[in-house]
Tab-separated table of C-alpha atoms in Angstrom:
chain	number	residue	atom	x	y	z
A	1	MET	CA	0.138	-0.048	0.194
A	2	THR	CA	1.524	3.300	-0.960
A	3	ARG	CA	2.197	5.644	1.945
A	4	ARG	CA	0.959	9.074	1.986
A	5	THR	CA	2.627	12.157	3.749
A	6	VAL	CA	0.039	14.817	2.819
A	7	PHE	CA	-3.830	14.651	2.270
A	8	ARG	CA	-5.289	17.399	0.508
A	9	PHE	CA	-8.726	18.349	0.159
A	10	HIS	CA	-11.232	21.408	-0.936
A	11	TYR	CA	-14.582	21.673	0.665
A	12	THR	CA	-17.573	23.516	-0.783
A	13	ASN	CA	-21.046	23.742	0.489
A	14	ASN	CA	-22.275	24.301	-2.980
A	15	VAL	CA	-23.557	21.200	-4.727
A	16	THR	CA	-21.178	21.255	-7.630
A	17	ARG	CA	-18.292	18.838	-7.843
A	18	GLU	CA	-16.559	21.155	-10.379
A	19	PHE	CA	-13.765	22.991	-8.289
A	20	GLY	CA	-11.477	24.284	-11.284
A	21	ASN	CA	-8.064	23.917	-12.122
A	22	ARG	CA	-7.125	25.777	-8.935
A	23	PHE	CA	-8.004	23.145	-6.789
A	24	ALA	CA	-7.472	20.083	-9.612
A	25	GLU	CA	-4.712	18.493	-7.082
A	26	ARG	CA	-7.340	18.080	-4.240
A	27	GLU	CA	-9.833	15.751	-3.423
A	28	GLY	CA	-13.393	17.380	-3.442
A	29	LEU	CA	-15.472	17.216	-0.659
A	30	SER	CA	-18.786	19.119	-0.128
A	31	ASP	CA	-22.189	19.365	1.917
A	32	THR	CA	-23.688	16.713	-0.422
A	33	ASP	CA	-21.449	14.191	1.309
A	34	PHE	CA	-23.561	14.177	4.646
A	35	ALA	CA	-26.822	12.715	4.659
A	36	ASP	CA	-28.537	15.602	6.462
A	37	ARG	CA	-32.470	16.488	6.449
A	38	PRO	CA	-32.769	20.011	5.411
A	39	ASP	CA	-35.189	20.979	7.716
A	40	ARG	CA	-33.160	19.851	10.551
A	41	ILE	CA	-29.773	21.649	9.009
A	42	ALA	CA	-32.086	25.044	8.772
A	43	ARG	CA	-33.389	24.812	12.127
A	44	LEU	CA	-29.763	24.451	13.851
A	45	THR	CA	-27.636	26.451	11.391
A	46	SER	CA	-29.637	29.235	9.825
A	47	VAL	CA	-28.446	32.614	11.384
A	48	ALA	CA	-28.796	36.323	10.697
A	49	GLU	CA	-27.116	38.263	7.921
A	50	ASP	CA	-24.762	39.796	10.538
A	51	GLN	CA	-23.798	36.704	12.163
A	52	GLN	CA	-22.435	34.640	9.100
A	53	TRP	CA	-19.061	33.964	11.294
A	54	ALA	CA	-21.133	31.011	12.896
A	55	ASN	CA	-22.460	29.230	9.907
A	56	ASP	CA	-18.938	29.604	8.549
A	57	LEU	CA	-17.653	27.939	11.649
A	58	TRP	CA	-19.957	24.987	11.256
A	59	HIS	CA	-19.115	24.493	7.327
A	60	VAL	CA	-15.306	24.699	8.412
A	61	ALA	CA	-16.019	22.061	11.014
A	62	ARG	CA	-18.047	19.587	8.597
A	63	ALA	CA	-15.049	20.126	5.971
A	64	VAL	CA	-12.484	19.198	8.955
A	65	TYR	CA	-14.696	16.102	9.902
A	66	LEU	CA	-14.793	14.845	6.238
A	67	ALA	CA	-11.216	15.650	5.759
A	68	ASP	CA	-10.354	13.739	8.964
A	69	ARG	CA	-12.320	10.673	8.024
A	70	ARG	CA	-11.154	10.488	4.223
A	71	SER	CA	-7.232	10.470	5.657
A	72	PRO	CA	-6.577	7.117	6.735
A	73	ARG	CA	-3.762	6.946	9.206
A	74	GLU	CA	-2.964	3.364	8.307
A	75	ILE	CA	-1.168	4.716	5.359
A	76	THR	CA	1.112	7.357	6.951
A	77	VAL	CA	4.579	6.297	7.561
A	78	ASP	CA	4.186	5.816	11.246
A	79	LYS	CA	0.377	4.557	10.598
A	80	TRP	CA	-0.811	7.518	12.866
A	81	THR	CA	0.527	10.928	12.117
A	82	ARG	CA	-0.930	12.682	9.132
A	83	THR	CA	-0.478	16.071	7.376
A	84	ILE	CA	-3.976	17.661	6.231
A	85	ASP	CA	-4.006	20.458	3.868
A	86	LEU	CA	-7.631	21.572	3.755
A	87	SER	CA	-9.043	24.492	1.515
A	88	ILE	CA	-12.610	25.450	2.755
A	89	GLN	CA	-15.353	27.754	0.906
A	90	VAL	CA	-17.086	30.108	3.419
A	91	ARG	CA	-19.052	33.382	3.327
A	92	GLU	CA	-16.611	35.835	5.124
A	93	PRO	CA	-13.072	34.682	4.278
A	94	ASP	CA	-12.055	37.898	5.370
A	95	LEU	CA	-12.785	36.781	8.919
A	96	TRP	CA	-10.278	34.035	8.795
A	97	GLY	CA	-7.113	35.901	8.868
A	98	PRO	CA	-3.797	34.401	9.778
A	99	GLN	CA	-4.400	34.160	13.297
A	100	GLN	CA	-7.649	32.764	13.201
A	101	ARG	CA	-6.357	29.880	10.829
A	102	THR	CA	-3.390	29.346	13.207
A	103	ASP	CA	-6.104	29.066	15.991
A	104	LEU	CA	-7.949	26.383	14.280
A	105	SER	CA	-4.813	24.378	13.391
A	106	SER	CA	-3.801	24.586	16.994
A	107	LEU	CA	-7.123	23.643	18.023
A	108	LEU	CA	-7.214	20.626	15.468
A	109	MET	CA	-3.620	19.519	16.422
A	110	MET	CA	-4.724	19.226	19.893
A	111	LEU	CA	-7.743	16.953	18.909
A	112	THR	CA	-6.152	14.754	16.389
A	113	GLY	CA	-2.424	14.833	16.912
A	114	ASP	CA	-1.881	15.834	13.264
A	115	THR	CA	-0.572	18.920	11.359
A	116	TRP	CA	-3.361	21.039	9.686
A	117	ILE	CA	-2.856	23.403	6.855
A	118	ILE	CA	-6.077	25.460	6.574
A	119	GLY	CA	-6.806	27.723	3.691
A	120	VAL	CA	-10.123	29.597	3.191
A	121	HIS	CA	-12.032	30.910	0.203
A	122	SER	CA	-15.323	32.979	-0.770
A	123	GLY	CA	-18.259	31.494	-2.630
A	124	ALA	CA	-20.257	29.630	0.072
A	125	ASN	CA	-24.027	29.526	-0.254
A	126	PRO	CA	-25.824	31.412	2.279
A	127	PRO	CA	-27.587	29.577	4.940
A	128	PRO	CA	-31.583	29.583	4.407
A	129	ALA	CA	-33.198	32.374	6.493
A	130	LEU	CA	-35.132	30.964	9.544
A	131	ARG	CA	-35.838	32.762	12.665
A	132	LEU	CA	-36.529	30.731	15.848
A	133	PRO	CA	-37.815	31.670	19.092
A	134	ASP	CA	-35.615	32.911	21.699
A	135	ALA	CA	-34.445	30.604	24.182
A	136	THR	CA	-32.585	30.875	27.513
A	137	GLU	CA	-29.748	28.334	27.215
A	138	VAL	CA	-28.407	25.983	24.569
A	139	ALA	CA	-26.607	22.827	25.791
A	140	LEU	CA	-25.106	19.890	23.908
A	141	PHE	CA	-26.911	16.386	24.595
A	142	SER	CA	-25.332	13.259	23.792
A	143	GLY	CA	-27.926	10.919	25.650
A	144	GLY	CA	-24.943	10.059	28.143
A	145	LEU	CA	-24.824	10.280	31.885
A	146	ASP	CA	-23.238	13.816	32.088
A	147	SER	CA	-25.621	15.489	29.410
A	148	ALA	CA	-28.443	13.796	31.006
A	149	ALA	CA	-27.336	15.036	34.531
A	150	TYR	CA	-26.985	18.670	33.394
A	151	ALA	CA	-30.540	18.469	31.398
A	152	PHE	CA	-31.978	16.683	34.507
A	153	GLN	CA	-30.670	19.667	37.053
A	154	ARG	CA	-31.901	22.450	34.966
A	155	ALA	CA	-34.966	20.940	33.745
A	156	SER	CA	-35.825	20.783	37.429
A	157	LEU	CA	-35.088	24.391	37.958
A	158	LEU	CA	-37.015	26.025	35.044
A	159	ASP	CA	-39.689	28.720	35.472
A	160	LYS	CA	-42.598	29.410	33.007
A	161	ASN	CA	-40.420	31.812	30.916
A	162	ASP	CA	-37.362	29.499	30.701
A	163	LYS	CA	-37.063	27.406	27.453
A	164	ILE	CA	-33.757	24.914	27.234
A	165	VAL	CA	-32.537	23.983	23.559
A	166	LEU	CA	-30.581	20.359	23.919
A	167	VAL	CA	-28.556	20.141	20.509
A	168	ALA	CA	-27.994	16.461	19.732
A	169	TYR	CA	-26.217	14.266	17.148
A	170	ASN	CA	-27.170	10.929	15.815
A	171	ARG	CA	-27.167	8.592	18.630
A	172	PRO	CA	-29.870	10.195	20.683
A	173	LEU	CA	-32.191	9.717	17.750
A	174	LYS	CA	-32.983	6.378	18.807
A	175	ASP	CA	-33.760	4.549	22.144
A	176	PRO	CA	-32.765	4.319	24.928
A	177	PRO	CA	-31.275	8.004	24.814
A	178	ASN	CA	-34.854	9.200	23.503
A	179	ARG	CA	-36.256	7.806	26.493
A	180	VAL	CA	-33.847	9.888	28.736
A	181	PHE	CA	-35.226	13.096	26.763
A	182	ARG	CA	-38.869	12.145	27.668
A	183	ASP	CA	-37.678	11.745	31.306
A	184	ILE	CA	-36.327	15.294	30.897
A	185	GLU	CA	-39.434	16.730	29.397
A	186	VAL	CA	-41.315	15.363	32.626
A	187	LEU	CA	-39.042	17.131	34.846
A	188	ALA	CA	-39.597	20.447	32.689
A	189	ARG	CA	-43.401	20.170	32.843
A	190	ARG	CA	-43.285	19.835	36.323
A	191	ALA	CA	-41.254	23.161	36.710
A	192	SER	CA	-43.555	24.777	34.383
A	193	GLY	CA	-40.616	25.246	31.893
A	194	THR	CA	-39.743	24.042	28.284
A	195	VAL	CA	-36.926	21.468	26.814
A	196	GLU	CA	-36.622	21.120	23.318
A	197	MET	CA	-34.266	18.707	21.336
A	198	GLU	CA	-32.960	19.669	18.072
A	199	GLN	CA	-31.106	16.795	16.177
A	200	LEU	CA	-28.868	16.429	13.148
A	201	GLY	CA	-27.335	13.543	11.308
A	202	LEU	CA	-23.641	13.158	11.380
A	203	SER	CA	-22.974	10.363	9.030
A	204	PRO	CA	-21.510	10.866	5.412
A	205	ARG	CA	-23.291	9.574	2.604
A	206	SER	CA	-20.638	6.945	1.808
A	207	GLY	CA	-17.836	5.481	3.658
A	208	GLY	CA	-16.431	2.872	5.917
A	209	ARG	CA	-13.911	0.801	4.474
A	210	GLY	CA	-10.681	2.848	3.980
A	211	TRP	CA	-12.144	5.731	6.027
A	212	ASP	CA	-10.016	6.776	9.554
A	213	SER	CA	-12.020	5.349	12.542
A	214	THR	CA	-10.537	7.751	15.236
A	215	ILE	CA	-12.978	10.429	14.427
A	216	ARG	CA	-11.397	12.840	16.931
A	217	SER	CA	-12.406	16.036	15.179
A	218	ARG	CA	-16.045	15.351	15.580
A	219	SER	CA	-16.354	17.152	18.838
A	220	LEU	CA	-15.541	20.269	16.640
A	221	LEU	CA	-18.389	19.701	14.726
A	222	TYR	CA	-20.761	19.117	17.452
A	223	ILE	CA	-19.600	22.455	19.398
A	224	ALA	CA	-20.075	24.286	15.776
A	225	THR	CA	-23.698	23.042	15.627
A	226	ALA	CA	-24.521	24.009	19.103
A	227	VAL	CA	-22.871	27.563	18.351
A	228	CYS	CA	-25.058	27.962	15.422
A	229	ALA	CA	-27.708	27.173	17.564
A	230	ALA	CA	-27.143	29.598	20.334
A	231	VAL	CA	-26.723	32.172	18.058
A	232	ASN	CA	-30.179	31.391	16.083
A	233	HIS	CA	-31.998	31.741	19.333
A	234	ARG	CA	-29.972	34.540	20.647
A	235	VAL	CA	-27.914	32.803	23.619
A	236	ASP	CA	-24.658	34.021	24.306
A	237	ARG	CA	-23.313	30.696	25.827
A	238	VAL	CA	-23.271	26.851	24.805
A	239	VAL	CA	-23.182	24.606	27.710
A	240	ILE	CA	-21.226	21.150	27.236
A	241	PRO	CA	-21.679	19.169	30.539
A	242	GLU	CA	-18.633	16.781	31.119
A	243	ASN	CA	-17.276	15.599	34.568
A	244	GLY	CA	-13.297	16.598	35.261
A	245	GLN	CA	-12.036	13.233	35.170
A	246	LEU	CA	-13.156	12.706	31.545
A	247	ALA	CA	-12.921	16.137	30.561
A	248	LEU	CA	-9.306	16.362	31.510
A	249	ASN	CA	-8.947	12.446	30.627
A	250	PRO	CA	-5.212	12.242	31.406
A	251	ALA	CA	-3.238	9.512	29.717
A	252	LEU	CA	-3.483	6.182	31.881
A	253	THR	CA	-0.127	5.067	30.159
A	254	PRO	CA	2.758	6.478	28.005
A	255	ALA	CA	1.077	4.939	25.186
A	256	ARG	CA	-2.041	6.808	25.646
A	257	ARG	CA	-0.737	10.590	25.826
A	258	SER	CA	-1.547	13.457	23.765
A	259	ALA	CA	-4.087	12.757	21.113
A	260	CYS	CA	-4.149	9.207	22.026
A	261	SER	CA	-6.800	10.016	24.416
A	262	THR	CA	-9.588	12.196	23.627
A	263	ARG	CA	-9.307	15.665	24.112
A	264	SER	CA	-13.067	16.632	23.209
A	265	VAL	CA	-13.825	18.594	26.258
A	266	HIS	CA	-10.502	19.500	27.597
A	267	PRO	CA	-10.313	22.729	29.165
A	268	TRP	CA	-7.656	23.577	26.601
A	269	THR	CA	-9.653	22.513	23.982
A	270	LEU	CA	-12.545	25.008	24.904
A	271	TYR	CA	-10.233	27.599	25.571
A	272	LYS	CA	-9.073	27.424	21.878
A	273	VAL	CA	-12.557	27.121	20.749
A	274	ASN	CA	-13.440	30.208	22.626
A	275	LYS	CA	-10.382	32.160	21.549
A	276	LEU	CA	-11.310	31.201	17.910
A	277	ILE	CA	-14.995	32.548	18.283
A	278	GLU	CA	-13.833	35.593	19.706
A	279	GLY	CA	-11.179	36.057	16.858
A	280	LEU	CA	-14.048	35.771	14.276
A	281	GLY	CA	-16.273	38.680	16.119
A	282	GLY	CA	-18.646	35.988	17.723
A	283	GLY	CA	-20.275	36.818	20.903
A	284	VAL	CA	-20.788	33.085	22.180
A	285	THR	CA	-18.753	31.269	24.897
A	286	VAL	CA	-18.568	27.542	25.361
A	287	TRP	CA	-18.525	26.416	28.905
A	288	ASN	CA	-18.272	23.199	30.869
A	289	PRO	CA	-20.109	23.593	34.357
A	290	TYR	CA	-18.714	20.295	35.583
A	291	LEU	CA	-15.308	20.524	35.241
A	292	SER	CA	-14.624	20.638	39.115
A	293	LEU	CA	-16.872	17.459	39.703
A	294	THR	CA	-16.159	13.566	39.662
A	295	LYS	CA	-18.419	11.185	37.797
A	296	GLY	CA	-19.770	10.386	41.151
A	297	GLN	CA	-20.804	13.878	41.953
A	298	VAL	CA	-22.277	14.375	38.434
A	299	SER	CA	-24.174	11.319	38.994
A	300	LYS	CA	-25.392	12.395	42.450
A	301	ILE	CA	-26.609	15.803	40.909
A	302	ALA	CA	-28.607	13.467	38.186
A	303	LEU	CA	-30.148	11.330	40.839
A	304	ASP	CA	-31.411	14.031	43.146
A	305	ALA	CA	-32.801	15.875	40.366
A	306	ALA	CA	-34.785	12.689	38.896
A	307	GLN	CA	-35.661	11.503	42.356
A	308	GLY	CA	-36.898	15.234	43.280
A	309	ALA	CA	-39.645	14.534	40.224
A	310	GLY	CA	-40.662	11.474	41.047
A	311	LEU	CA	-38.218	9.492	38.940
A	312	GLY	CA	-36.048	6.589	39.951
A	313	HIS	CA	-32.607	5.035	39.280
A	314	GLU	CA	-33.537	3.780	36.063
A	315	ALA	CA	-33.594	7.369	34.719
A	316	LEU	CA	-30.025	7.163	35.056
A	317	GLU	CA	-29.478	3.630	34.019
A	318	ARG	CA	-31.115	4.478	30.584
A	319	THR	CA	-28.242	6.978	29.637
A	320	VAL	CA	-25.613	5.698	27.491
A	321	SER	CA	-21.947	6.226	28.418
A	322	CYS	CA	-20.276	3.524	26.528
A	323	GLY	CA	-17.069	4.269	24.075
A	324	HIS	CA	-18.409	2.039	21.178
A	325	PRO	CA	-22.186	1.387	22.062
A	326	THR	CA	-22.954	0.003	18.366
A	327	THR	CA	-20.853	-3.170	18.887
A	328	ALA	CA	-22.950	-6.216	18.163
A	329	ARG	CA	-24.299	-7.215	21.559
A	330	PRO	CA	-27.588	-8.666	22.954
A	331	PHE	CA	-30.850	-6.524	22.430
A	332	GLY	CA	-31.353	-4.011	25.199
A	333	VAL	CA	-27.568	-4.085	26.203
A	334	SER	CA	-25.973	-0.650	25.127
A	335	HIS	CA	-22.721	-0.793	27.379
A	336	CYS	CA	-19.723	-3.003	26.824
A	337	GLY	CA	-18.823	-3.002	30.315
A	338	TYR	CA	-15.086	-2.623	29.976
A	339	CYS	CA	-14.176	0.355	27.806
A	340	PHE	CA	-12.929	3.424	29.873
A	341	PRO	CA	-16.128	5.296	29.596
A	342	CYS	CA	-17.965	2.353	30.832
A	343	LEU	CA	-15.160	2.291	33.736
A	344	VAL	CA	-15.525	5.526	34.832
A	345	ARG	CA	-19.907	5.614	34.440
A	346	ARG	CA	-19.582	2.407	36.932
A	347	SER	CA	-17.559	4.172	39.517
A	348	GLY	CA	-19.838	7.205	39.208
A	349	LEU	CA	-23.090	5.317	39.737
A	350	ARG	CA	-21.465	3.379	42.482
A	351	PHE	CA	-20.788	6.339	44.303
A	352	ALA	CA	-24.357	8.144	43.728
A	353	PHE	CA	-26.380	4.541	44.169
A	354	GLY	CA	-24.347	3.596	47.356
A	355	ASP	CA	-25.976	0.100	48.254
A	356	HIS	CA	-28.538	0.314	45.489
A	357	PRO	CA	-27.394	-1.980	42.527
A	358	ASP	CA	-26.590	-0.439	39.250
A	359	ALA	CA	-29.091	-2.103	36.579
A	360	THR	CA	-27.557	-0.322	33.510
A	361	GLY	CA	-26.790	-3.817	32.035
A	362	TYR	CA	-23.118	-4.555	30.857
A	363	HIS	CA	-22.551	-7.114	28.157
A	364	PHE	CA	-19.113	-7.946	29.914
A	365	GLU	CA	-18.380	-8.143	33.609
A	366	PRO	CA	-14.620	-7.273	34.458
A	367	LEU	CA	-14.806	-10.350	36.662
A	368	ARG	CA	-15.252	-12.575	33.484
A	369	ILE	CA	-12.499	-11.182	31.491
A	370	ASP	CA	-8.995	-12.777	32.061
A	371	LEU	CA	-7.078	-9.778	32.721
A	372	THR	CA	-3.839	-11.562	33.010
A	373	ASP	CA	-3.985	-12.403	29.152
A	374	PRO	CA	-1.890	-9.553	27.295
A	375	LYS	CA	-3.762	-10.429	24.071
A	376	ASN	CA	-6.988	-10.071	25.359
A	377	VAL	CA	-8.348	-6.818	23.906
A	378	ARG	CA	-11.208	-6.461	26.363
A	379	ALA	CA	-8.576	-6.184	29.208
A	380	VAL	CA	-6.549	-3.309	27.850
A	381	HIS	CA	-8.497	-0.516	29.672
A	382	ILE	CA	-9.112	-2.249	33.010
A	383	ARG	CA	-5.284	-3.284	33.155
A	384	ASP	CA	-4.284	0.258	32.056
A	385	LEU	CA	-6.544	2.050	34.655
A	386	SER	CA	-5.118	-0.502	37.376
A	387	PHE	CA	-1.673	0.641	36.196
A	388	TRP	CA	-2.568	4.558	36.335
A	389	LEU	CA	-4.199	3.967	39.830
A	390	GLY	CA	-1.151	2.160	41.066
A	391	THR	CA	1.227	5.232	39.994
A	392	GLU	CA	1.608	8.475	41.332
A	393	PHE	CA	-0.176	11.331	39.708
A	394	THR	CA	1.395	14.732	39.926
A	395	VAL	CA	0.715	18.309	38.440
A	396	ASP	CA	4.014	17.762	36.358
A	397	ASP	CA	2.315	14.644	34.611
A	398	LEU	CA	-1.040	16.525	34.209
A	399	VAL	CA	0.576	19.506	32.071
A	400	ALA	CA	2.956	17.543	30.355
A	401	ASP	CA	0.419	15.365	28.639
A	402	ALA	CA	-1.803	18.685	27.405
A	403	PRO	CA	-1.619	22.315	28.161
A	404	LEU	CA	-4.150	23.946	30.378
A	405	PRO	CA	-5.495	27.594	29.940
A	406	PRO	CA	-4.014	30.615	31.579
A	407	GLY	CA	-5.487	31.149	35.131
A	408	THR	CA	-6.579	27.401	35.600
A	409	ASN	CA	-6.454	26.696	39.263
A	410	LEU	CA	-4.248	23.675	39.580
A	411	ASN	CA	-5.389	22.596	43.184
A	412	THR	CA	-8.947	22.463	42.037
A	413	VAL	CA	-7.815	20.385	39.019
A	414	MET	CA	-5.618	18.060	41.124
A	415	GLN	CA	-8.442	17.503	43.680
A	416	VAL	CA	-11.073	16.642	41.140
A	417	LEU	CA	-8.788	13.980	39.556
A	418	ASP	CA	-7.722	12.585	43.061
A	419	ALA	CA	-11.315	12.232	43.912
A	420	GLY	CA	-12.135	10.473	40.862
A	421	ARG	CA	-9.207	7.998	41.293
A	422	HIS	CA	-10.560	7.141	44.857
A	423	GLU	CA	-13.966	6.467	42.818
A	424	LEU	CA	-12.234	4.428	40.342
A	425	ARG	CA	-10.283	2.654	43.068
A	426	ASP	CA	-13.451	1.703	45.011
A	427	MET	CA	-15.225	0.331	41.529
A	428	LEU	CA	-12.302	-1.849	40.796
A	429	SER	CA	-11.906	-3.257	44.239
A	430	ASP	CA	-15.776	-4.392	44.085
A	431	LEU	CA	-15.533	-5.694	40.523
A	432	VAL	CA	-12.067	-7.167	39.898
A	433	PRO	CA	-9.978	-9.235	42.508
A	434	ALA	CA	-6.378	-7.943	42.847
A	435	THR	CA	-4.928	-11.007	41.846
A	436	ASN	CA	-6.436	-10.920	38.461
A	437	ILE	CA	-4.703	-7.494	37.185
A	438	ILE	CA	-1.185	-7.599	35.667
A	439	ARG	CA	-0.177	-4.252	36.986
A	440	GLN	CA	1.843	-3.106	33.943
A	441	PRO	CA	0.364	-0.930	30.670
A	442	SER	CA	-0.716	-2.494	27.633
A	443	THR	CA	1.296	-2.266	24.813
A	444	SER	CA	-1.276	-2.957	21.945
A	445	SER	CA	-2.109	-0.399	19.479
A	446	ILE	CA	-5.627	-0.510	20.396
A	447	GLN	CA	-5.086	2.104	22.695
A	448	ARG	CA	-4.884	4.597	19.864
A	449	THR	CA	-8.409	4.097	18.562
A	450	SER	CA	-10.373	2.506	21.384
A	451	ILE	CA	-10.987	5.725	23.215
A	452	ARG	CA	-13.077	8.221	21.101
């Protein structure tokens, strides 16, 4: 197979595939590569004429996502690091000066671990005109435990003039997360407020074989969609709820450092996103309200809000936290039980539920996984987590792996990680006999692709 060093693409939001001689050496990408419904696109991405920066940001994020997927790591020299040269058609190219392009490239390097060369060009079509009623809040909603916790919490506190818009991609379109939204609606009705969920597809029209599977850049597309929705609803902040343990997501082993561990909601990622929005002239801020909380503390918030409205533990058990929930497994079982997000989820629900059993339903129980077998791919995350929990973790370790924004309170950050480590240790002590773990990091290349 021929090794590639640079992947080159040109993206347009026009329907034509004719890019002209100027971009003849580049692969053509366009809006037609997505199987989105026009009505959903309009509701989420229509903005006023003087707010075109937001729609341009959304098209840039779509272009990045497609280029990321169309640049397979396996054909690079080291089977991981890529250089992606991407030109993008926008409506207001003058806003995308050298500093904005540099900020975007830096953000993408943080997310994907690659070198990105970004160019912008005029000629994009304007979004359809659609004015939506004002909302009081816009938040991302994945159907996971953290986003549900925030929605539960806020929905239970609404008054009759409040309206929250939850922006969702793909997964919440189907049960069980759709049932979670129905629980959120119950809380909102009892509080006399309004909650709406706006959903958009993410899947390209074709793809799969030969496409890269790491999809690190999709978080930017999620964020950009929510930013567009906020602008359209005249809201100045987008909420992205993620517990501090997974937001910081420190590398469990040396093999997971940098972009080998997900940085979707890392404080530095949100800092760079906000810096980019500010540079484009936007007035929207992206914010994570749960950065200083552990998974257990977030789970307790969700449980308290649900029980206050007459809902039980099952409201939390319906959420989906698995890192690969689409893997074939018995009907009704959405969690593998052994990936890192599943393990963090289990530790959080154990903390919140106390003696009440977690009836989520996991396909594999760690007790039944041979953790001493170095070739057992289901043992990788548990073994690496055990290694991390048995190793001293310092501020130097944290900042060496990924930078933190200026003004970050390191004591607060380390406190949430330390508390999270205690929750994880308690969970492992319940689920896995100590004699069944090899306390050394895994070396398999699966670590690069399994946490997304």
